[in-house]
PDB file of C-alpha atoms in Angstrom:
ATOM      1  CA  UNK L   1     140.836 119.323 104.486  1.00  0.00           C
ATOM      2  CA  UNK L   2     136.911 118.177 104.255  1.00  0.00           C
ATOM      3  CA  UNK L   3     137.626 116.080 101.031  1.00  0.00           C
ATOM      4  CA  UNK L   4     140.328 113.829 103.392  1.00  0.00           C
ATOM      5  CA  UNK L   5     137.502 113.236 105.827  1.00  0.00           C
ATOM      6  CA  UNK L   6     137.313 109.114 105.936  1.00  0.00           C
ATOM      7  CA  UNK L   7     133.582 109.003 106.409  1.00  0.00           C
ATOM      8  CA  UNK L   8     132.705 111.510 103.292  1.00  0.00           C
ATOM      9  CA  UNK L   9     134.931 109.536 101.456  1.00  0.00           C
ATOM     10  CA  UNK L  10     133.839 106.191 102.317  1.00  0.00           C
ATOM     11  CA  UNK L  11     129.994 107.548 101.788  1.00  0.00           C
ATOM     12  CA  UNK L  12     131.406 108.453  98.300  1.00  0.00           C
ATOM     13  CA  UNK L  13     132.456 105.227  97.418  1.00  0.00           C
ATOM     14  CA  UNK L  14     129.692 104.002  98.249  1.00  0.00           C
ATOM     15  CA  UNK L  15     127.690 106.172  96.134  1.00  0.00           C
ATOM     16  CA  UNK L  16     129.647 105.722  93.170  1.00  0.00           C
ATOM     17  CA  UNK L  17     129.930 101.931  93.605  1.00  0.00           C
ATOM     18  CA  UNK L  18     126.176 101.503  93.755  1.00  0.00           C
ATOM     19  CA  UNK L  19     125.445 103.898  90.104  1.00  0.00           C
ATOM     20  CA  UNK L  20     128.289 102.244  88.296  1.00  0.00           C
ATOM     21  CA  UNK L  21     126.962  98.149  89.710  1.00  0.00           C
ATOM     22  CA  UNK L  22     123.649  99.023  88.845  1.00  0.00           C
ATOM     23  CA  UNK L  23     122.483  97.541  85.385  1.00  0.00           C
ATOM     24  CA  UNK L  24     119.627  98.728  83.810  1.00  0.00           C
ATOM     25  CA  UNK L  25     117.191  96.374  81.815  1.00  0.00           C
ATOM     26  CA  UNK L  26     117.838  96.608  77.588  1.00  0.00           C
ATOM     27  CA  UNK L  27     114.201  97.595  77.799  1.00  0.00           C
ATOM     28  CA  UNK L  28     114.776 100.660  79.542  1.00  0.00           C
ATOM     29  CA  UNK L  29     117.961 102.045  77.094  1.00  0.00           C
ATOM     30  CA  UNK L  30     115.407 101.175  74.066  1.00  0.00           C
ATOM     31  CA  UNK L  31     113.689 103.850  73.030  1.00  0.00           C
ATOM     32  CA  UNK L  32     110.211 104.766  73.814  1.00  0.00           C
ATOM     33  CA  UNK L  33     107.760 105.765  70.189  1.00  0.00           C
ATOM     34  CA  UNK L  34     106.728 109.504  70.870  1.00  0.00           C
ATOM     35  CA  UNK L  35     103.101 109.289  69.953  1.00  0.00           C
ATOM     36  CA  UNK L  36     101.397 111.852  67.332  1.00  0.00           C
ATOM     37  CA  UNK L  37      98.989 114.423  68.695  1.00  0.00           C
ATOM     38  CA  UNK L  38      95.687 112.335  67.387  1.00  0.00           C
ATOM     39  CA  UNK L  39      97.178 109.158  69.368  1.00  0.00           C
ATOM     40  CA  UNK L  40      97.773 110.875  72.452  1.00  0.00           C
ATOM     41  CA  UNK L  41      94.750 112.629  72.691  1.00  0.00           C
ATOM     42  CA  UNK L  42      92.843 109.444  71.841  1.00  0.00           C
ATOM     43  CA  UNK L  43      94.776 107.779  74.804  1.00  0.00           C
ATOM     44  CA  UNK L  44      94.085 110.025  77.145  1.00  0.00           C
ATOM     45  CA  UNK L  45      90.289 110.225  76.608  1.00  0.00           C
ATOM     46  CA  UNK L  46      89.970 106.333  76.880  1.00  0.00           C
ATOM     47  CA  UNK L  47      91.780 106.369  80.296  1.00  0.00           C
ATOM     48  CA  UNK L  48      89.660 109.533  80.985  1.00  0.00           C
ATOM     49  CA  UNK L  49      86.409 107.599  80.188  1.00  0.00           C
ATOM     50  CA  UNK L  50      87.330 104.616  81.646  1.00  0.00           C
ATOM     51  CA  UNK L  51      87.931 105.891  85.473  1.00  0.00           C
ATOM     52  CA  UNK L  52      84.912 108.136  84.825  1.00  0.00           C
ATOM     53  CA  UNK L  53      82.649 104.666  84.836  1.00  0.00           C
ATOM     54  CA  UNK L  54      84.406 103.096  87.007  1.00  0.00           C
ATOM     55  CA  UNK L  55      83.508 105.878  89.298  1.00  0.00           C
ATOM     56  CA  UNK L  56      79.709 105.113  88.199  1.00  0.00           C
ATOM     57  CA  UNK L  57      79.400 108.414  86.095  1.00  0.00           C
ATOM     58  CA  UNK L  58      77.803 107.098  83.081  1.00  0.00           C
ATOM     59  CA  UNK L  59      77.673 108.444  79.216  1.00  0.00           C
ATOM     60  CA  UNK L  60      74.471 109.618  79.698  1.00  0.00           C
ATOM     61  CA  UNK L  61      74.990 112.097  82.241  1.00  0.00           C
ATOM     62  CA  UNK L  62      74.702 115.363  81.506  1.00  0.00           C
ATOM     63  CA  UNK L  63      77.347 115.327  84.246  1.00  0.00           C
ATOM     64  CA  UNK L  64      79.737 112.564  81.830  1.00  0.00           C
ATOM     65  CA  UNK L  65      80.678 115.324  79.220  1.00  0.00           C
ATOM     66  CA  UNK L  66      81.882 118.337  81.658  1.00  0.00           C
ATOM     67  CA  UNK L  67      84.075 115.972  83.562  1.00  0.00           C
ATOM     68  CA  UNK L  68      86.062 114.334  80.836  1.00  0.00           C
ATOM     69  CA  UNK L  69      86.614 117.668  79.461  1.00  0.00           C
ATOM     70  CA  UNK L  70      88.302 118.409  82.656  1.00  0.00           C
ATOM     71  CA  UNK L  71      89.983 115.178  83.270  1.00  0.00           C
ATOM     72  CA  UNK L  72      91.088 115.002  79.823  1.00  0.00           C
ATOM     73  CA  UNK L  73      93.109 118.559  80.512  1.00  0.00           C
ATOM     74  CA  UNK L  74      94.244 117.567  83.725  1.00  0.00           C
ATOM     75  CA  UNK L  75      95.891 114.560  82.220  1.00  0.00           C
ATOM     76  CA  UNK L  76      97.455 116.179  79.407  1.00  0.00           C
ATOM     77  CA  UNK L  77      98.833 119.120  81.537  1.00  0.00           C
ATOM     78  CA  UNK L  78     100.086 116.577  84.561  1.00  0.00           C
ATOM     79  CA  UNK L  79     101.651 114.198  81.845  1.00  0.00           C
ATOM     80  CA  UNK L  80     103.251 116.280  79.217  1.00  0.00           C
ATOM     81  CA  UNK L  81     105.909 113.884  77.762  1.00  0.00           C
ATOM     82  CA  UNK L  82     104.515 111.289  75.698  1.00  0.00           C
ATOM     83  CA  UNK L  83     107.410 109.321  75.629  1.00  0.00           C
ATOM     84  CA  UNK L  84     107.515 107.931  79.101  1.00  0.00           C
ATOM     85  CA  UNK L  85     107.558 104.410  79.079  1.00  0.00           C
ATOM     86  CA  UNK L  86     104.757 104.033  81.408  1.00  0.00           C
ATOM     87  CA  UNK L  87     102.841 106.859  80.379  1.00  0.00           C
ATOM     88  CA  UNK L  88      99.250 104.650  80.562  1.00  0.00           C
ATOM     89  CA  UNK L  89      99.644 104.316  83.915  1.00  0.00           C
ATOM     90  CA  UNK L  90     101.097 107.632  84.863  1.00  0.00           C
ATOM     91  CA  UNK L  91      97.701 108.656  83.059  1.00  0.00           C
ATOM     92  CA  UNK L  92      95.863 106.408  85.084  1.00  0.00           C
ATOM     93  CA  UNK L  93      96.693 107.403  88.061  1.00  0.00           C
ATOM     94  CA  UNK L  94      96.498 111.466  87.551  1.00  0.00           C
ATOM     95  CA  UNK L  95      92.734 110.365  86.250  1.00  0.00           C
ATOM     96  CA  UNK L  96      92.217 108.321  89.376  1.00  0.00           C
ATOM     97  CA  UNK L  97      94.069 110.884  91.644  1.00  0.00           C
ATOM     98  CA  UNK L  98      91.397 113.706  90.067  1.00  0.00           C
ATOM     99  CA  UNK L  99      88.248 112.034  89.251  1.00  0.00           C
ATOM    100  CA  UNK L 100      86.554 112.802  92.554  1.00  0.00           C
ATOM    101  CA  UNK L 101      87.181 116.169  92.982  1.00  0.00           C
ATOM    102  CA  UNK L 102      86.580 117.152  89.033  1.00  0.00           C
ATOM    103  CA  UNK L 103      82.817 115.377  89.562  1.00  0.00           C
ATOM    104  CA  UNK L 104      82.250 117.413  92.642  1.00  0.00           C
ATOM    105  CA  UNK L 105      83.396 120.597  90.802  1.00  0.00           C
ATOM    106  CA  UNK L 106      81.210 120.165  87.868  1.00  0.00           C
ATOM    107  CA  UNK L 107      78.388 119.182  89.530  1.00  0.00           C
ATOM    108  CA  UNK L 108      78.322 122.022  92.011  1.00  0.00           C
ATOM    109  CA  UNK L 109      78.889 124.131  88.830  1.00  0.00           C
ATOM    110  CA  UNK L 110      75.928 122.388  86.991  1.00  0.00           C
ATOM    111  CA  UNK L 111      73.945 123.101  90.242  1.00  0.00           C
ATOM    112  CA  UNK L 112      75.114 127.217  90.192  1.00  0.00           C
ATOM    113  CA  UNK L 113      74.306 127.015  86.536  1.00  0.00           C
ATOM    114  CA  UNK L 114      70.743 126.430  87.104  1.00  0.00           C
TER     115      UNK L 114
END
């Protein structure tokens, strides 16, 4: 039979040795504090504004406000669980990852709107 087969069952072994040697960090089995609604939201703003500048779109922009209404979904839709451990920089990097094509979008859009 197939389950007899020496190589499937030395690739098994293998499998099994490797998830039961692995030890994970006491940091990873502690939980994670699920943040409330008004700390999540403020979270993901501040990494919203702060890739926004660092992409040079400033405060004052007429352009500033459209975008981090955009990135600020974006973020929240691509990151729903708030528990994550890393979540800041699972944030970061959907901002990052988005910023450039969200400023093109609104700004075309602010051009059409004219």
């Amino acid at each position: 039979s197939s389950s007899l087969n020496p190589r499937r069952l030395d690739s098994r072994a293998n499998r099994l040795s490797l998830i039961n040697t692995k030890k994970r960090p006491e940091e990873l089995r502690k939980p994670v504090q699920r943040l409330s609604d008004k700390d999540w939201f403020k979270k993901v703003r501040i990494v919203a504004i702060g890739v926004l500048l660092k992409k040079g779109v400033r405060e004052k922009d007429p352009l500033f406000a459209r975008c981090l209404k955009s990135l600020v979904r974006m973020c929240m839709i691509a990151v729903p669980d708030r528990s994550v451990k890393d979540v800041d920089d699972l944030l970061y990097d959907v901002a990052m990852s988005n910023v450039d094509i969200v400023t093109r979008s609104e700004r075309r859009n602010m051009k059409l709107a004219r």
